[in-house]
Structures are given as structure tokens and as C-alpha cells.
PDB file of N, CA and C in Angstrom:
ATOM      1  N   UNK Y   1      -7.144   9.712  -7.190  1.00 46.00           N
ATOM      2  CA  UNK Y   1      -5.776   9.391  -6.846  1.00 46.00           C
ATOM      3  C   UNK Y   1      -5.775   8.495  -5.611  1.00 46.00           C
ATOM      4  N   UNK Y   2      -4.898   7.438  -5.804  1.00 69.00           N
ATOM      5  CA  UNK Y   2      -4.968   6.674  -4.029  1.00 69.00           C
ATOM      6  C   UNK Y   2      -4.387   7.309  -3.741  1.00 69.00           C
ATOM      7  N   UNK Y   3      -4.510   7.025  -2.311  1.00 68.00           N
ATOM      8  CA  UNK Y   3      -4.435   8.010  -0.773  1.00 68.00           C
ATOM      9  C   UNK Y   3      -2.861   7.207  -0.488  1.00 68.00           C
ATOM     10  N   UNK Y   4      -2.650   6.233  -0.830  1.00 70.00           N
ATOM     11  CA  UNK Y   4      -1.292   5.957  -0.121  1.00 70.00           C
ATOM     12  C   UNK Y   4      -0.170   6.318  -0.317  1.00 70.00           C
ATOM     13  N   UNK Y   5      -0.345   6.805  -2.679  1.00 70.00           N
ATOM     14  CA  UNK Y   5       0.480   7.281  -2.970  1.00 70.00           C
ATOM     15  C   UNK Y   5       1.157   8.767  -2.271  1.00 70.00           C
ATOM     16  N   UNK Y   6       0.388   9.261  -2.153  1.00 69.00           N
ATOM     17  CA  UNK Y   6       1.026  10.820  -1.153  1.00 69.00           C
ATOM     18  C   UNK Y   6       1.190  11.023  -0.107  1.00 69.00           C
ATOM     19  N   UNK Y   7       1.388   9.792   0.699  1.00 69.00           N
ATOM     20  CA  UNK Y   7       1.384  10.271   2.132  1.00 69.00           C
ATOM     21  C   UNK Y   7       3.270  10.424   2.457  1.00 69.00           C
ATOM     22  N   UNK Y   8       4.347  10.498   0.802  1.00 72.00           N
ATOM     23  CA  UNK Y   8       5.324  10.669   1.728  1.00 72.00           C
ATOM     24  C   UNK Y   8       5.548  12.644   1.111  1.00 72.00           C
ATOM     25  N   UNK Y   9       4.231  12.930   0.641  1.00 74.00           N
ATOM     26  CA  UNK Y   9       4.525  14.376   0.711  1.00 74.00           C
ATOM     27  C   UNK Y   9       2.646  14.872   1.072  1.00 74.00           C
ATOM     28  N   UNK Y  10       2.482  14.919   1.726  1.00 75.00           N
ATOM     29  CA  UNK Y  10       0.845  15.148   1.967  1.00 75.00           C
ATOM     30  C   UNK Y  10       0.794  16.482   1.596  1.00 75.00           C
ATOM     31  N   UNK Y  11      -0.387  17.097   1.017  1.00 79.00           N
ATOM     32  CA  UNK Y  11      -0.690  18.266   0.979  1.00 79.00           C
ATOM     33  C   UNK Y  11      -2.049  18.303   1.764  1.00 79.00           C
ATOM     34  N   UNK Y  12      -2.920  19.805   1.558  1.00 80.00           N
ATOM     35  CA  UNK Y  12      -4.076  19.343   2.673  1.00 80.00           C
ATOM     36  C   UNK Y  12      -5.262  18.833   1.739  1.00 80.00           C
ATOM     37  N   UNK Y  13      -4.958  18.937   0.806  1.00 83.00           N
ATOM     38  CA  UNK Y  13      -6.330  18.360   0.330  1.00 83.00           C
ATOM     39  C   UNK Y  13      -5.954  16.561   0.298  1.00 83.00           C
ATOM     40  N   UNK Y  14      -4.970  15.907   0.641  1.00 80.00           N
ATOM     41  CA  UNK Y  14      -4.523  14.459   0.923  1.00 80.00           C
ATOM     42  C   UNK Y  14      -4.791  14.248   2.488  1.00 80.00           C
ATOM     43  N   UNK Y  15      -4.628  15.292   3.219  1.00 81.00           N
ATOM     44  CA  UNK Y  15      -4.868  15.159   4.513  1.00 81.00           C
ATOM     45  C   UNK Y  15      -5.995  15.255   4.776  1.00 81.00           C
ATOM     46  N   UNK Y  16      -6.756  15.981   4.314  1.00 84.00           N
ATOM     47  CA  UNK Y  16      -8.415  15.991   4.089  1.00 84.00           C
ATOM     48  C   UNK Y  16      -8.773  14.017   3.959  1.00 84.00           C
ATOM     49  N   UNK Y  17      -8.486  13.943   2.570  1.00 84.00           N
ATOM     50  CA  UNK Y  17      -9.163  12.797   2.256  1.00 84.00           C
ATOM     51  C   UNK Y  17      -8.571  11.621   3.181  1.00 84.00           C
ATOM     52  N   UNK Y  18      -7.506  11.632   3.868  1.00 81.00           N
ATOM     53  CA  UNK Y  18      -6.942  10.608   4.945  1.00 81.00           C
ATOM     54  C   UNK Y  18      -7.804  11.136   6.407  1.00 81.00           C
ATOM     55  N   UNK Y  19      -8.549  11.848   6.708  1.00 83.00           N
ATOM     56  CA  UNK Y  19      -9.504  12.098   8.148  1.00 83.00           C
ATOM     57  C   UNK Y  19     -10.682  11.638   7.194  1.00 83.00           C
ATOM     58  N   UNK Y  20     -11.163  11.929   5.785  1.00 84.00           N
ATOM     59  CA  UNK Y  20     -12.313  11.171   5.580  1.00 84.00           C
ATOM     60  C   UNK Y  20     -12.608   9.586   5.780  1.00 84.00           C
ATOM     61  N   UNK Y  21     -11.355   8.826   5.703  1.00 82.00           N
ATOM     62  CA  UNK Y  21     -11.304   7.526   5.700  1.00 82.00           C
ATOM     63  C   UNK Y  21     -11.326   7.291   7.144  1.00 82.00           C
ATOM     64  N   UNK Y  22     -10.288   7.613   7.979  1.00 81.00           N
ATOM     65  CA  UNK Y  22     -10.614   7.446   9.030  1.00 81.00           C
ATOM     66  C   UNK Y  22     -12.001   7.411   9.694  1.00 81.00           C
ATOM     67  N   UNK Y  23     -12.745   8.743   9.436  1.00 81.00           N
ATOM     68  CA  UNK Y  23     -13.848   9.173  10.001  1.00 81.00           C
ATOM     69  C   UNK Y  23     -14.645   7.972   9.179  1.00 81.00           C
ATOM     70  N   UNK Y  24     -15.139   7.131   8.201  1.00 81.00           N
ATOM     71  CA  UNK Y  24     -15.562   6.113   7.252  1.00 81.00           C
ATOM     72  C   UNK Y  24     -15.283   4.825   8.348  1.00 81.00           C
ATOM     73  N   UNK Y  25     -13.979   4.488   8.441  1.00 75.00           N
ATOM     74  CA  UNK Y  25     -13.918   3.559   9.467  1.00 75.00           C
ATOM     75  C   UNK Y  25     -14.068   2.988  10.378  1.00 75.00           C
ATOM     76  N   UNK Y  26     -14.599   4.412  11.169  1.00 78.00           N
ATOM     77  CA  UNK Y  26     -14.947   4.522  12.588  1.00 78.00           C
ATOM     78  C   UNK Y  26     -16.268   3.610  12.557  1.00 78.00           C
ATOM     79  N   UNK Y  27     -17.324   4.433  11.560  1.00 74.00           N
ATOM     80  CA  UNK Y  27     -18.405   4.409  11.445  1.00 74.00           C
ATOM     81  C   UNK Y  27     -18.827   3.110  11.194  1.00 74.00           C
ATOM     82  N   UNK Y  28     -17.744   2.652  10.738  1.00 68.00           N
ATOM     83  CA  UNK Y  28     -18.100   0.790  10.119  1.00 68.00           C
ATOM     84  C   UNK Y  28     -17.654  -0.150  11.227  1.00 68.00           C
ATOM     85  N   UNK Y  29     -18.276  -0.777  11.786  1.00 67.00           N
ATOM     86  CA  UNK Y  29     -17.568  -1.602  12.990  1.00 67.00           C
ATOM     87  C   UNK Y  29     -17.165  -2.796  12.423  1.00 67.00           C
ATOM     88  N   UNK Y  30     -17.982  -3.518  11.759  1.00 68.00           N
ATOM     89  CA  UNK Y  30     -17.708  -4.717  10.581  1.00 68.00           C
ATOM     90  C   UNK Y  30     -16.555  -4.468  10.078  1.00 68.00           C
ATOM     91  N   UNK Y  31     -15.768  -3.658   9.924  1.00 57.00           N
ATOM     92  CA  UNK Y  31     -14.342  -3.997   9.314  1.00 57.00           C
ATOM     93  C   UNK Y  31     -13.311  -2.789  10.096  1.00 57.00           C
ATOM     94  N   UNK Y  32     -11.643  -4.503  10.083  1.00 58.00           N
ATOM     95  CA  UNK Y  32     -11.142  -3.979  10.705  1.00 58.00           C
ATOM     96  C   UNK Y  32     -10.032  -5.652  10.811  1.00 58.00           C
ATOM     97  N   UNK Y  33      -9.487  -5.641  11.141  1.00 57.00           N
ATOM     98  CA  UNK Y  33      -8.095  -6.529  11.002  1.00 57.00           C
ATOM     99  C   UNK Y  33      -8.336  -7.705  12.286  1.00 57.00           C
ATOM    100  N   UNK Y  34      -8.046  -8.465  11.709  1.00 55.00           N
ATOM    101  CA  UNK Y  34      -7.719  -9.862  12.946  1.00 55.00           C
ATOM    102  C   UNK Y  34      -7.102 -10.230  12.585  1.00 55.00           C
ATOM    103  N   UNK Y  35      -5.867 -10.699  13.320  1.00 54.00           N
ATOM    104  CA  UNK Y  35      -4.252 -11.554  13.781  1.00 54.00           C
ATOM    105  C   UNK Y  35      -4.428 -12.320  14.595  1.00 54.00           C
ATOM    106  N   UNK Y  36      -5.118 -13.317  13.932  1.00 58.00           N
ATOM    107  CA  UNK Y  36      -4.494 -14.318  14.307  1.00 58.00           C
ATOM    108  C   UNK Y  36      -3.122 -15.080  14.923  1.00 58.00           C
ATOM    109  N   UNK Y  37      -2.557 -16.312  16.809  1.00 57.00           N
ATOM    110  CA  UNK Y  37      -1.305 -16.667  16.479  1.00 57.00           C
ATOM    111  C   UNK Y  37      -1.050 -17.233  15.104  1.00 57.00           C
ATOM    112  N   UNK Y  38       0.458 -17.008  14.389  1.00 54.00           N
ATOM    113  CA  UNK Y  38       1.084 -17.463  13.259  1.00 54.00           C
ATOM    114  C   UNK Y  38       2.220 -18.489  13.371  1.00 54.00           C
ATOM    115  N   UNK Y  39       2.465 -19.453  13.511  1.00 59.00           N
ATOM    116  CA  UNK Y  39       3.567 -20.092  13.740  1.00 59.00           C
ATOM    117  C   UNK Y  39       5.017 -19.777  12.843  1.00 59.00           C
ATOM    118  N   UNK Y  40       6.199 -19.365  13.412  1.00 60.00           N
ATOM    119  CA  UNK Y  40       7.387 -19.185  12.367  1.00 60.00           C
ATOM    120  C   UNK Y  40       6.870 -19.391  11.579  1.00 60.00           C
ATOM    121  N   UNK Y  41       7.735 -18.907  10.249  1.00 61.00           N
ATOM    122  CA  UNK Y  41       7.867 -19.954   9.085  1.00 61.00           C
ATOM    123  C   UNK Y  41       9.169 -20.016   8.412  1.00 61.00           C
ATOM    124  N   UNK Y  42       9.439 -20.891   7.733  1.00 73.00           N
ATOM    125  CA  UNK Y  42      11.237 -21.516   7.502  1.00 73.00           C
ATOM    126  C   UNK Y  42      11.048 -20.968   6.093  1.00 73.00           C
ATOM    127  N   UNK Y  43      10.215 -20.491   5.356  1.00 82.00           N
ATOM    128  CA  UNK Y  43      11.161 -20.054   3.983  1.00 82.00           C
ATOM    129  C   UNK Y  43      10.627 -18.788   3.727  1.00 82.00           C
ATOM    130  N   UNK Y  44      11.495 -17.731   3.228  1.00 87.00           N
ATOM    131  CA  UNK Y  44      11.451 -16.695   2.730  1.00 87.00           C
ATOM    132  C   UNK Y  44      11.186 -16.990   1.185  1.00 87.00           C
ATOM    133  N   UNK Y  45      10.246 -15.636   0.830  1.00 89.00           N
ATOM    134  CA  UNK Y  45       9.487 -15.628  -0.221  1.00 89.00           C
ATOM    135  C   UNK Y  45       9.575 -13.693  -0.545  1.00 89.00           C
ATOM    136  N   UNK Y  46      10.205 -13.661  -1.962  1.00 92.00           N
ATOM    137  CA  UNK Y  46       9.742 -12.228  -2.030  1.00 92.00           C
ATOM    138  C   UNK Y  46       8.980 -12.283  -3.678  1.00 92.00           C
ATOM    139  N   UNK Y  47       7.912 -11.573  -3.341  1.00 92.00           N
ATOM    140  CA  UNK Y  47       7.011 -10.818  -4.870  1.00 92.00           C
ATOM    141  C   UNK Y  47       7.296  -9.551  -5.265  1.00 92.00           C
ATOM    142  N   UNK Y  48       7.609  -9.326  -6.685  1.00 91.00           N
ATOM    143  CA  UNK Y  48       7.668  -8.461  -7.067  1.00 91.00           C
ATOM    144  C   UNK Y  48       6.566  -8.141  -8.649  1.00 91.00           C
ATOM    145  N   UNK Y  49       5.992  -6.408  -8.749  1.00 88.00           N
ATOM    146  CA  UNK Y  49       5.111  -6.303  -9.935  1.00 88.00           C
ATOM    147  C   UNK Y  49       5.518  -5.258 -10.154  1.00 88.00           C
ATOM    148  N   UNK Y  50       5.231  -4.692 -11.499  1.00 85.00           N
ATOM    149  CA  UNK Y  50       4.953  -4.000 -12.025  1.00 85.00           C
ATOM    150  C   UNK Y  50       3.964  -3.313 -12.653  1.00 85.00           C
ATOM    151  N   UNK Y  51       3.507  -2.344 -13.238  1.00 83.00           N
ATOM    152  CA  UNK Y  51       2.342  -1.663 -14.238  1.00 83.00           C
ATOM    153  C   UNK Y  51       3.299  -0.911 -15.326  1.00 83.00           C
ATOM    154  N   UNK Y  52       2.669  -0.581 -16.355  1.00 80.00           N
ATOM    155  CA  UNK Y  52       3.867  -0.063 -17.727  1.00 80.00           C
ATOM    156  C   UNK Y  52       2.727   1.511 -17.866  1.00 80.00           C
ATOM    157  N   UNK Y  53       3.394   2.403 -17.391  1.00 75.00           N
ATOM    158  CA  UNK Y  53       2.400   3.599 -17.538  1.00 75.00           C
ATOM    159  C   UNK Y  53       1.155   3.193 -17.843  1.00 75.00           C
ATOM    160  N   UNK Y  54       0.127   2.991 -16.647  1.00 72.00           N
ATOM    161  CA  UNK Y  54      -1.223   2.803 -16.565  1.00 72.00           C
ATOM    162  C   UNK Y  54      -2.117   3.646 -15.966  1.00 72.00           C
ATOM    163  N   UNK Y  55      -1.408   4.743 -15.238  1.00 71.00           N
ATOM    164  CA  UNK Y  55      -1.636   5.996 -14.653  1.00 71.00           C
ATOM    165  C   UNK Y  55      -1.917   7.088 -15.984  1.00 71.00           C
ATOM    166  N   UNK Y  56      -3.372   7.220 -16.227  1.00 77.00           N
ATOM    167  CA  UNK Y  56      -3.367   8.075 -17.583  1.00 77.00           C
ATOM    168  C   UNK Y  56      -2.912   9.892 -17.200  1.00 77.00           C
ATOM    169  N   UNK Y  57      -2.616   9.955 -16.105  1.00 78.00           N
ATOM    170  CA  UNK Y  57      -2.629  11.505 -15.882  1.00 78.00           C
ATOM    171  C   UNK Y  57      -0.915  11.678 -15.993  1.00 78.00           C
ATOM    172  N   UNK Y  58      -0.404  11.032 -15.724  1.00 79.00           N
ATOM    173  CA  UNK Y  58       0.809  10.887 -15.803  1.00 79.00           C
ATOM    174  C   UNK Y  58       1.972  10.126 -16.371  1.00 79.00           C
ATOM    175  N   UNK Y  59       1.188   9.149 -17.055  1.00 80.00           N
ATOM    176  CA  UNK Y  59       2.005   7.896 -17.827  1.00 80.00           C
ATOM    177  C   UNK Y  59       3.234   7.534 -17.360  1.00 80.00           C
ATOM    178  N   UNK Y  60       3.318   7.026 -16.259  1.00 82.00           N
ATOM    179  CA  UNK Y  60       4.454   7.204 -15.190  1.00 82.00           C
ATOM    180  C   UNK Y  60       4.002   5.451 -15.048  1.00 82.00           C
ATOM    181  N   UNK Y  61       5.603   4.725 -14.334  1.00 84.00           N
ATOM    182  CA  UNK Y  61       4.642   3.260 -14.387  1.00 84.00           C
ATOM    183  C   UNK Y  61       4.772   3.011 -12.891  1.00 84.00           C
ATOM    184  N   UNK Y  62       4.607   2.326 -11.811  1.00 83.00           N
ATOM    185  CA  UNK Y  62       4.815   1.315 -10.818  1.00 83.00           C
ATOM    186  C   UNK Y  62       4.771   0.867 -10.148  1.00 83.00           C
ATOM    187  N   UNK Y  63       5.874   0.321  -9.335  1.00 87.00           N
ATOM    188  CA  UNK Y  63       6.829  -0.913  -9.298  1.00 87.00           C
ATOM    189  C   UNK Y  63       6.418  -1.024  -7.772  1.00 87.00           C
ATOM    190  N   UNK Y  64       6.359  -2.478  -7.731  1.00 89.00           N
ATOM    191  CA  UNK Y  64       6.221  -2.951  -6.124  1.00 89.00           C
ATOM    192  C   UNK Y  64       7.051  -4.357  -5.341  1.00 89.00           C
ATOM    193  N   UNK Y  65       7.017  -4.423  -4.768  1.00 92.00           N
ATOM    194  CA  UNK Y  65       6.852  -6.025  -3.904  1.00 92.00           C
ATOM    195  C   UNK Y  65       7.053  -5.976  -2.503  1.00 92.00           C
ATOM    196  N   UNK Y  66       6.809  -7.373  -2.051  1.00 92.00           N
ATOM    197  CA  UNK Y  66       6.811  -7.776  -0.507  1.00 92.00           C
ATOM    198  C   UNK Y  66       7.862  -9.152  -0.956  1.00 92.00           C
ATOM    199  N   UNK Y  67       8.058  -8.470   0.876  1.00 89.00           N
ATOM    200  CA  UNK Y  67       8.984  -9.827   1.513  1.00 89.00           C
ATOM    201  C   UNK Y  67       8.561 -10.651   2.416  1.00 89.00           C
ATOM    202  N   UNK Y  68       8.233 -11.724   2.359  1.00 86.00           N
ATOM    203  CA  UNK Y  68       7.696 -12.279   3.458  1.00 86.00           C
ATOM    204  C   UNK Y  68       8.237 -14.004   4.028  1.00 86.00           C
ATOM    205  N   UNK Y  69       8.737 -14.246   5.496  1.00 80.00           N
ATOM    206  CA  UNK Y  69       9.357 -15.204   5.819  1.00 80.00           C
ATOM    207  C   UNK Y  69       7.958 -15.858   6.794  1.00 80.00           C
ATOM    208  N   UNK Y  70       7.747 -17.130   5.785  1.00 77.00           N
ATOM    209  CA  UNK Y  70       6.369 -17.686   6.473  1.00 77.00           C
ATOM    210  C   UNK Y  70       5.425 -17.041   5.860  1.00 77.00           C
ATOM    211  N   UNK Y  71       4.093 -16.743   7.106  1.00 76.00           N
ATOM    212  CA  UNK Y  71       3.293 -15.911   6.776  1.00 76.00           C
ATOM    213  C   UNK Y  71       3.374 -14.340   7.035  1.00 76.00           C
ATOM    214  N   UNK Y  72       4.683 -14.066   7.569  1.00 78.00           N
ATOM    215  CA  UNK Y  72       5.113 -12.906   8.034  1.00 78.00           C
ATOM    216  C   UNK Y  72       5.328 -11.871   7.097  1.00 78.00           C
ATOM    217  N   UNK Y  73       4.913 -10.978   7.232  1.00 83.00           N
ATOM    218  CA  UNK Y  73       5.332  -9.897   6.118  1.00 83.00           C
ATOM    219  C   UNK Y  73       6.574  -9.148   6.858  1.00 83.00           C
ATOM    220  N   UNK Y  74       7.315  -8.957   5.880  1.00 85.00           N
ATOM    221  CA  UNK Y  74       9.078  -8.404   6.443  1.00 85.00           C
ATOM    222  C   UNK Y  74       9.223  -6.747   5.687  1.00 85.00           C
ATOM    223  N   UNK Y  75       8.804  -6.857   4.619  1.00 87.00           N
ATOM    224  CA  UNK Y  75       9.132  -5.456   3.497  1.00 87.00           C
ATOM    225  C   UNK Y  75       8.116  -5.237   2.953  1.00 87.00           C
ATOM    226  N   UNK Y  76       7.636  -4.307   2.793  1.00 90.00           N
ATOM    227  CA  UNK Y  76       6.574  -4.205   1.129  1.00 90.00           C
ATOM    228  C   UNK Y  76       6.834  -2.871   0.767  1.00 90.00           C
ATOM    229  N   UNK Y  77       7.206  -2.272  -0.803  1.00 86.00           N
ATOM    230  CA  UNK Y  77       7.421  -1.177  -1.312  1.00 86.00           C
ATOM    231  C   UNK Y  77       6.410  -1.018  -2.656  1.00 86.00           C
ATOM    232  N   UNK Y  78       6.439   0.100  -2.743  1.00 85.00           N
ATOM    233  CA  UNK Y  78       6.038   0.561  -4.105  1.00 85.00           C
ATOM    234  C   UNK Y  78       6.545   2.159  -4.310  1.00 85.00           C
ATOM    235  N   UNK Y  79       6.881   2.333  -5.718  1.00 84.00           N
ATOM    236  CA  UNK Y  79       7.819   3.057  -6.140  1.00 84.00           C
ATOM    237  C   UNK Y  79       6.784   3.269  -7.611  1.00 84.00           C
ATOM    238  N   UNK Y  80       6.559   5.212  -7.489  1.00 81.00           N
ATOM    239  CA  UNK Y  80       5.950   5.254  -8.721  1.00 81.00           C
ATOM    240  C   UNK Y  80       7.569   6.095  -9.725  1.00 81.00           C
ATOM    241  N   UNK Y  81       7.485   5.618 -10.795  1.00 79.00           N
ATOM    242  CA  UNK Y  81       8.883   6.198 -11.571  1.00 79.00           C
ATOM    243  C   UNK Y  81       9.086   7.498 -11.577  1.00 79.00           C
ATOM    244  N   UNK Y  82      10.258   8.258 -11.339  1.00 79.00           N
ATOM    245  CA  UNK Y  82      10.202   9.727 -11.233  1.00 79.00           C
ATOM    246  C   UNK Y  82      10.612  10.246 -12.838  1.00 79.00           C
ATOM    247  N   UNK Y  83      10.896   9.698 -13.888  1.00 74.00           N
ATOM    248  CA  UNK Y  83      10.884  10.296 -15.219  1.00 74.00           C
ATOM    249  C   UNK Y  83      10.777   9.574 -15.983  1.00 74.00           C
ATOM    250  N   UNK Y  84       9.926   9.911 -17.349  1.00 63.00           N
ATOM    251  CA  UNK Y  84       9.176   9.339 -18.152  1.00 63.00           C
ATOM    252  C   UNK Y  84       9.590   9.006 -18.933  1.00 63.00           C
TER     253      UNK Y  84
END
């Protein structure tokens, strides 16, 4: 199961596997984020996707996108469907 899907109801075995990653991360110094300055940017851009029940445990489908003005990220969601 990804780890991102449950973090808006964690149980402990999700909280478990979110200190394993952490503790994984630590350990890796080679990775890890650089931000670069970004200059504005003048046009807004939003993406949106989908999946059609691809989740075999649940045949449930989804849905995502980002918003982003420039190179800026403004929104990003994902939404798995609550009935089948």
C-alpha cells in the first residue's frame, strides 16, 4: 500500500512504515531536494489524471492533479473514490 494514501487516517502499522522511511532517509545522504532561485511565472497551468479501478484489493479508482503558476506548484490532490 503507498504510505501517502493513509496519512489522513494513520493507523500504527502506517506509522510504523512512515519512521521506516524516515529512518531510510537519514541513512542516504545522496538524496534529498534542491530549490533552486525560480523566477515568477505569468501562466497558470493545472493537470489533472485519473486510474479506472487499478487498485486490485479494492477496485476503487483515483483521481488527481496539480496547479501550478510558472514553475510554482500552488495545489496538488489526489482523491481515492469512496464507493464502487
Amino acid at each position: 500500500m503507498e504510505l501517502c494514501s493513509a496519512m489522513s487516517r494513520p493507523r500504527d502499522g502506517d506509522l510504523q512504515a512512515m519512521k521506516r522511511l524516515g529512518r531510510y532517509l537519514i541513512g542516504k545522504p545522496r538524496v534529498g531536494c534542491l530549490f533552486e532561485w525560480q523566477a515568477p511565472g505569468t501562466t497558470l497551468h493545472a493537470y489533472s489524471d485519473s486510474d479506472w479501478a487499478t487498485d486490485k484489493a479494492t477496485r476503487k479508482s483515483v483521481s488527481g492533479g496539480v496547479i501550478t503558476h510558472g514553475r510554482h506548484l500552488i495545489k496538488a490532490w489526489a482523491k481515492r473514490q469512496s464507493i464502487v
